[in-house]
PDB file of C-alpha atoms in Angstrom:
ATOM      1  CA  PRO A  28     116.052 -75.104  61.317  1.00  0.00           C
ATOM      2  CA  ASP A  29     119.300 -76.829  60.256  1.00  0.00           C
ATOM      3  CA  LEU A  30     117.477 -78.811  57.564  1.00  0.00           C
ATOM      4  CA  LEU A  31     115.835 -75.603  56.358  1.00  0.00           C
ATOM      5  CA  LEU A  32     119.170 -73.755  56.147  1.00  0.00           C
ATOM      6  CA  LYS A  33     120.809 -76.687  54.388  1.00  0.00           C
ATOM      7  CA  ALA A  34     118.058 -76.928  51.751  1.00  0.00           C
ATOM      8  CA  VAL A  35     118.123 -73.185  51.036  1.00  0.00           C
ATOM      9  CA  ASP A  36     121.930 -73.136  50.885  1.00  0.00           C
ATOM     10  CA  GLU A  37     121.858 -76.060  48.431  1.00  0.00           C
ATOM     11  CA  ALA A  38     119.333 -74.220  46.263  1.00  0.00           C
ATOM     12  CA  LEU A  39     121.502 -71.115  46.265  1.00  0.00           C
ATOM     13  CA  ILE A  40     124.677 -73.052  45.479  1.00  0.00           C
ATOM     14  CA  ARG A  41     123.047 -74.855  42.544  1.00  0.00           C
ATOM     15  CA  ARG A  42     122.180 -71.473  40.949  1.00  0.00           C
ATOM     16  CA  ILE A  43     119.066 -72.830  39.347  1.00  0.00           C
ATOM     17  CA  SER A  44     119.025 -72.850  35.543  1.00  0.00           C
ATOM     18  CA  PRO A  45     116.861 -70.015  34.205  1.00  0.00           C
ATOM     19  CA  VAL A  46     115.613 -72.266  31.431  1.00  0.00           C
ATOM     20  CA  ASN A  47     114.441 -74.957  33.836  1.00  0.00           C
ATOM     21  CA  PRO A  48     114.264 -73.475  37.344  1.00  0.00           C
ATOM     22  CA  VAL A  49     113.362 -76.644  39.198  1.00  0.00           C
ATOM     23  CA  LEU A  50     113.776 -77.035  42.914  1.00  0.00           C
ATOM     24  CA  THR A  51     113.254 -80.188  44.866  1.00  0.00           C
ATOM     25  CA  ILE A  52     110.068 -80.374  46.910  1.00  0.00           C
ATOM     26  CA  GLU A  53     112.164 -79.978  50.065  1.00  0.00           C
ATOM     27  CA  GLN A  54     113.872 -76.840  48.721  1.00  0.00           C
ATOM     28  CA  THR A  55     110.573 -75.321  47.599  1.00  0.00           C
ATOM     29  CA  GLU A  56     109.029 -76.014  51.002  1.00  0.00           C
ATOM     30  CA  SER A  57     112.054 -74.451  52.727  1.00  0.00           C
ATOM     31  CA  LEU A  58     111.829 -71.319  50.607  1.00  0.00           C
ATOM     32  CA  ALA A  59     108.080 -71.175  51.215  1.00  0.00           C
ATOM     33  CA  GLU A  60     108.652 -71.436  54.970  1.00  0.00           C
ATOM     34  CA  LEU A  61     111.187 -68.582  54.876  1.00  0.00           C
ATOM     35  CA  VAL A  62     108.905 -66.413  52.734  1.00  0.00           C
ATOM     36  CA  ASN A  63     105.994 -67.197  55.069  1.00  0.00           C
ATOM     37  CA  MET A  64     108.092 -66.020  58.039  1.00  0.00           C
ATOM     38  CA  GLY A  65     108.848 -62.803  56.149  1.00  0.00           C
ATOM     39  CA  VAL A  66     105.195 -62.299  55.218  1.00  0.00           C
ATOM     40  CA  GLY A  67     104.314 -62.740  58.892  1.00  0.00           C
ATOM     41  CA  ARG A  68     106.730 -59.955  59.756  1.00  0.00           C
ATOM     42  CA  ALA A  69     105.317 -57.868  56.911  1.00  0.00           C
ATOM     43  CA  ALA A  70     101.786 -58.387  58.302  1.00  0.00           C
ATOM     44  CA  ALA A  71     102.923 -57.195  61.731  1.00  0.00           C
ATOM     45  CA  ALA A  72     104.538 -54.129  60.159  1.00  0.00           C
ATOM     46  CA  LEU A  73     101.404 -53.424  58.125  1.00  0.00           C
ATOM     47  CA  ASN A  74      99.307 -53.768  61.304  1.00  0.00           C
ATOM     48  CA  ASP A  75     101.408 -50.989  62.832  1.00  0.00           C
ATOM     49  CA  LEU A  76     101.079 -48.789  59.745  1.00  0.00           C
ATOM     50  CA  VAL A  77      97.277 -49.028  59.505  1.00  0.00           C
ATOM     51  CA  TRP A  78      96.684 -49.151  63.269  1.00  0.00           C
ATOM     52  CA  GLY A  79      94.496 -52.182  62.848  1.00  0.00           C
ATOM     53  CA  HIS A  80      94.522 -55.865  62.061  1.00  0.00           C
ATOM     54  CA  VAL A  81      95.683 -57.033  58.635  1.00  0.00           C
ATOM     55  CA  ASP A  82      95.113 -60.583  57.437  1.00  0.00           C
ATOM     56  CA  LEU A  83      97.660 -61.838  54.932  1.00  0.00           C
ATOM     57  CA  THR A  84      97.127 -65.167  53.220  1.00  0.00           C
ATOM     58  CA  VAL A  85      99.847 -67.795  53.388  1.00  0.00           C
ATOM     59  CA  PRO A  86     101.991 -67.078  50.328  1.00  0.00           C
ATOM     60  CA  SER A  87     102.220 -69.469  47.428  1.00  0.00           C
ATOM     61  CA  VAL A  88     105.853 -69.728  46.402  1.00  0.00           C
ATOM     62  CA  SER A  89     107.324 -70.934  43.129  1.00  0.00           C
ATOM     63  CA  VAL A  90     110.526 -70.495  41.170  1.00  0.00           C
ATOM     64  CA  LEU A  91     109.807 -69.800  37.518  1.00  0.00           C
ATOM     65  CA  GLY A  92     111.268 -68.572  34.283  1.00  0.00           C
ATOM     66  CA  LEU A  93     110.068 -65.263  32.841  1.00  0.00           C
ATOM     67  CA  HIS A  94     107.310 -66.680  30.619  1.00  0.00           C
ATOM     68  CA  GLU A  95     106.039 -69.045  33.300  1.00  0.00           C
ATOM     69  CA  ALA A  96     105.870 -66.094  35.727  1.00  0.00           C
ATOM     70  CA  GLY A  97     103.725 -64.229  33.204  1.00  0.00           C
ATOM     71  CA  ARG A  98     101.310 -67.138  32.988  1.00  0.00           C
ATOM     72  CA  ALA A  99     101.235 -67.545  36.780  1.00  0.00           C
ATOM     73  CA  LEU A 100     100.406 -63.868  37.284  1.00  0.00           C
ATOM     74  CA  GLY A 101      97.408 -64.008  34.957  1.00  0.00           C
ATOM     75  CA  ASP A 102      95.647 -60.627  34.719  1.00  0.00           C
ATOM     76  CA  LEU A 103      98.369 -58.881  36.725  1.00  0.00           C
ATOM     77  CA  ALA A 104     100.900 -59.705  33.997  1.00  0.00           C
ATOM     78  CA  SER A 105      99.270 -57.558  31.325  1.00  0.00           C
ATOM     79  CA  GLY A 106      97.333 -54.885  33.204  1.00  0.00           C
ATOM     80  CA  SER A 107      98.998 -51.853  34.727  1.00  0.00           C
ATOM     81  CA  VAL A 108      99.870 -52.272  38.416  1.00  0.00           C
ATOM     82  CA  SER A 109     101.311 -50.108  41.157  1.00  0.00           C
ATOM     83  CA  SER A 110     104.715 -51.464  42.158  1.00  0.00           C
ATOM     84  CA  VAL A 111     107.639 -50.746  44.403  1.00  0.00           C
ATOM     85  CA  GLU A 112     111.028 -52.171  43.461  1.00  0.00           C
ATOM     86  CA  MET A 113     114.089 -52.516  45.676  1.00  0.00           C
ATOM     87  CA  GLY A 114     117.335 -54.038  44.524  1.00  0.00           C
ATOM     88  CA  PHE A 115     119.603 -55.874  46.926  1.00  0.00           C
ATOM     89  CA  GLN A 116     123.261 -56.863  46.749  1.00  0.00           C
ATOM     90  CA  GLY A 117     125.639 -58.847  48.897  1.00  0.00           C
ATOM     91  CA  SER A 118     125.748 -62.616  49.345  1.00  0.00           C
ATOM     92  CA  LEU A 119     122.485 -62.677  47.373  1.00  0.00           C
ATOM     93  CA  GLU A 120     121.658 -60.376  44.475  1.00  0.00           C
ATOM     94  CA  GLY A 121     118.371 -59.482  42.933  1.00  0.00           C
ATOM     95  CA  CYS A 122     115.379 -57.220  42.772  1.00  0.00           C
ATOM     96  CA  ALA A 123     112.263 -57.472  44.900  1.00  0.00           C
ATOM     97  CA  PHE A 124     108.933 -56.103  43.728  1.00  0.00           C
ATOM     98  CA  LEU A 125     105.841 -55.383  45.777  1.00  0.00           C
ATOM     99  CA  VAL A 126     102.945 -55.321  43.331  1.00  0.00           C
ATOM    100  CA  PHE A 127      99.380 -54.120  43.885  1.00  0.00           C
ATOM    101  CA  PRO A 128      96.436 -53.924  41.516  1.00  0.00           C
ATOM    102  CA  GLN A 129      96.010 -50.161  41.101  1.00  0.00           C
ATOM    103  CA  GLN A 130      92.615 -50.024  42.854  1.00  0.00           C
ATOM    104  CA  SER A 131      94.034 -51.861  45.877  1.00  0.00           C
ATOM    105  CA  ALA A 132      96.982 -49.459  45.987  1.00  0.00           C
ATOM    106  CA  LEU A 133      94.594 -46.487  46.006  1.00  0.00           C
ATOM    107  CA  LYS A 134      92.579 -48.002  48.855  1.00  0.00           C
ATOM    108  CA  LEU A 135      95.707 -48.674  50.906  1.00  0.00           C
ATOM    109  CA  VAL A 136      96.991 -45.125  50.383  1.00  0.00           C
ATOM    110  CA  ALA A 137      93.594 -43.706  51.349  1.00  0.00           C
ATOM    111  CA  LEU A 138      93.583 -45.842  54.499  1.00  0.00           C
ATOM    112  CA  LEU A 139      97.091 -44.735  55.475  1.00  0.00           C
ATOM    113  CA  THR A 140      96.734 -41.049  54.638  1.00  0.00           C
ATOM    114  CA  GLY A 141      93.042 -40.319  55.071  1.00  0.00           C
ATOM    115  CA  GLU A 142      93.077 -38.759  51.586  1.00  0.00           C
ATOM    116  CA  ASP A 143      90.242 -39.262  49.095  1.00  0.00           C
ATOM    117  CA  PRO A 144      91.533 -41.740  46.461  1.00  0.00           C
ATOM    118  CA  ARG A 145      89.472 -39.971  43.771  1.00  0.00           C
ATOM    119  CA  ASP A 146      91.373 -36.732  44.349  1.00  0.00           C
ATOM    120  CA  GLY A 147      93.353 -35.895  41.207  1.00  0.00           C
ATOM    121  CA  ASP A 148      96.302 -34.611  43.241  1.00  0.00           C
ATOM    122  CA  MET A 149      97.063 -38.007  44.791  1.00  0.00           C
ATOM    123  CA  ASP A 150      99.959 -38.966  42.490  1.00  0.00           C
ATOM    124  CA  GLY A 151     102.728 -37.675  44.748  1.00  0.00           C
ATOM    125  CA  VAL A 152     101.031 -38.917  47.893  1.00  0.00           C
ATOM    126  CA  ARG A 153     100.410 -42.337  46.317  1.00  0.00           C
ATOM    127  CA  SER A 154     103.975 -42.848  45.130  1.00  0.00           C
ATOM    128  CA  GLY A 155     105.550 -41.584  48.365  1.00  0.00           C
ATOM    129  CA  THR A 156     103.229 -43.629  50.576  1.00  0.00           C
ATOM    130  CA  LEU A 157     103.639 -46.812  48.563  1.00  0.00           C
ATOM    131  CA  MET A 158     107.442 -46.444  48.484  1.00  0.00           C
ATOM    132  CA  GLU A 159     107.459 -46.251  52.285  1.00  0.00           C
ATOM    133  CA  VAL A 160     105.113 -49.241  52.565  1.00  0.00           C
ATOM    134  CA  GLY A 161     107.231 -51.097  49.989  1.00  0.00           C
ATOM    135  CA  LYS A 162     110.426 -50.433  51.930  1.00  0.00           C
ATOM    136  CA  VAL A 163     108.909 -51.868  55.093  1.00  0.00           C
ATOM    137  CA  LEU A 164     107.268 -54.909  53.483  1.00  0.00           C
ATOM    138  CA  ILE A 165     110.099 -55.828  51.121  1.00  0.00           C
ATOM    139  CA  ASN A 166     112.617 -55.526  53.948  1.00  0.00           C
ATOM    140  CA  SER A 167     110.395 -57.760  56.097  1.00  0.00           C
ATOM    141  CA  VAL A 168     110.451 -60.554  53.538  1.00  0.00           C
ATOM    142  CA  VAL A 169     113.933 -60.200  52.006  1.00  0.00           C
ATOM    143  CA  GLY A 170     115.407 -59.275  55.389  1.00  0.00           C
ATOM    144  CA  THR A 171     114.041 -62.492  56.859  1.00  0.00           C
ATOM    145  CA  LEU A 172     115.785 -64.514  54.133  1.00  0.00           C
ATOM    146  CA  SER A 173     118.991 -62.569  54.748  1.00  0.00           C
ATOM    147  CA  ASN A 174     118.869 -62.934  58.528  1.00  0.00           C
ATOM    148  CA  VAL A 175     117.950 -66.618  58.655  1.00  0.00           C
ATOM    149  CA  LEU A 176     120.632 -67.496  56.108  1.00  0.00           C
ATOM    150  CA  SER A 177     123.186 -65.123  57.703  1.00  0.00           C
ATOM    151  CA  LYS A 178     123.727 -63.511  54.292  1.00  0.00           C
ATOM    152  CA  PRO A 179     124.056 -59.726  54.782  1.00  0.00           C
ATOM    153  CA  LEU A 180     122.496 -57.503  52.126  1.00  0.00           C
ATOM    154  CA  ARG A 181     122.546 -53.865  51.032  1.00  0.00           C
ATOM    155  CA  TYR A 182     119.384 -52.400  49.569  1.00  0.00           C
ATOM    156  CA  SER A 183     118.891 -49.788  46.899  1.00  0.00           C
ATOM    157  CA  LEU A 184     116.369 -47.002  47.357  1.00  0.00           C
ATOM    158  CA  PRO A 185     112.788 -47.922  46.487  1.00  0.00           C
ATOM    159  CA  VAL A 186     111.440 -47.025  43.057  1.00  0.00           C
ATOM    160  CA  TYR A 187     107.727 -46.576  42.363  1.00  0.00           C
ATOM    161  CA  ALA A 188     106.225 -47.448  38.971  1.00  0.00           C
ATOM    162  CA  GLU A 189     102.871 -47.958  37.327  1.00  0.00           C
ATOM    163  CA  GLU A 190     103.099 -50.379  34.411  1.00  0.00           C
ATOM    164  CA  PRO A 191     102.404 -54.017  33.548  1.00  0.00           C
ATOM    165  CA  VAL A 192     104.338 -56.525  35.649  1.00  0.00           C
ATOM    166  CA  MET A 193     105.853 -58.126  32.565  1.00  0.00           C
ATOM    167  CA  GLY A 194     107.394 -54.775  31.642  1.00  0.00           C
ATOM    168  CA  LEU A 195     109.010 -54.614  35.076  1.00  0.00           C
ATOM    169  CA  LEU A 196     110.310 -58.158  34.820  1.00  0.00           C
ATOM    170  CA  HIS A 197     111.649 -57.715  31.277  1.00  0.00           C
ATOM    171  CA  THR A 198     113.601 -54.652  32.404  1.00  0.00           C
ATOM    172  CA  HIS A 199     115.419 -56.662  35.085  1.00  0.00           C
ATOM    173  CA  ASN A 200     115.688 -60.008  33.386  1.00  0.00           C
ATOM    174  CA  GLU A 201     117.991 -59.232  30.440  1.00  0.00           C
ATOM    175  CA  GLN A 202     120.106 -62.249  31.289  1.00  0.00           C
ATOM    176  CA  PRO A 203     117.456 -64.866  32.002  1.00  0.00           C
ATOM    177  CA  SER A 204     117.452 -65.749  35.654  1.00  0.00           C
ATOM    178  CA  PRO A 205     114.924 -67.532  37.823  1.00  0.00           C
ATOM    179  CA  ILE A 206     112.119 -65.554  39.429  1.00  0.00           C
ATOM    180  CA  LEU A 207     111.035 -66.366  42.973  1.00  0.00           C
ATOM    181  CA  LEU A 208     107.326 -65.602  42.851  1.00  0.00           C
ATOM    182  CA  ALA A 209     105.596 -65.260  46.213  1.00  0.00           C
ATOM    183  CA  ARG A 210     101.894 -64.418  45.956  1.00  0.00           C
ATOM    184  CA  THR A 211      99.789 -63.336  48.896  1.00  0.00           C
ATOM    185  CA  SER A 212      96.841 -61.087  49.477  1.00  0.00           C
ATOM    186  CA  PHE A 213      95.832 -58.952  52.395  1.00  0.00           C
ATOM    187  CA  VAL A 214      92.593 -57.787  53.920  1.00  0.00           C
ATOM    188  CA  VAL A 215      92.429 -54.826  56.282  1.00  0.00           C
TER     189      VAL A 215
END
């Protein structure tokens, strides 16, 4: 654990260049281990929400610039997605996004609420449900980083949006900064 904390602290101190956000292999592995711990907590929380077992894949983690993130996201970068955003401030600052393909978001909402996803009146239910899920899952991942590094954070309220991921990232990346991209998928 000491080696892990040291590598993450070094990465944070270096304040990676947004033009060339390169981490050492050790730093990338340390971040991946922390994110994996957070995803594990998120899976447990999601298990409780759906009253069943949820399998989450081990996340792939990379630190990228804006354009590289767009390429890494492939189809998700240009198509409209359902997303929940939560900002955080304190020893670390940033924005965390939970992003779902829209069909997957509808299925999750239907599972959690018992509502028919084809019902035209699902907009309010979808946004409210996904904001609650987003709060829990984002806090599981970002909270793990915060707790392990002993870096207290304050969170903003969640915001729900449906738009292309690149639109979301452009909105929050006016001053180019590195993007920590953690990709996972889940099966209920």
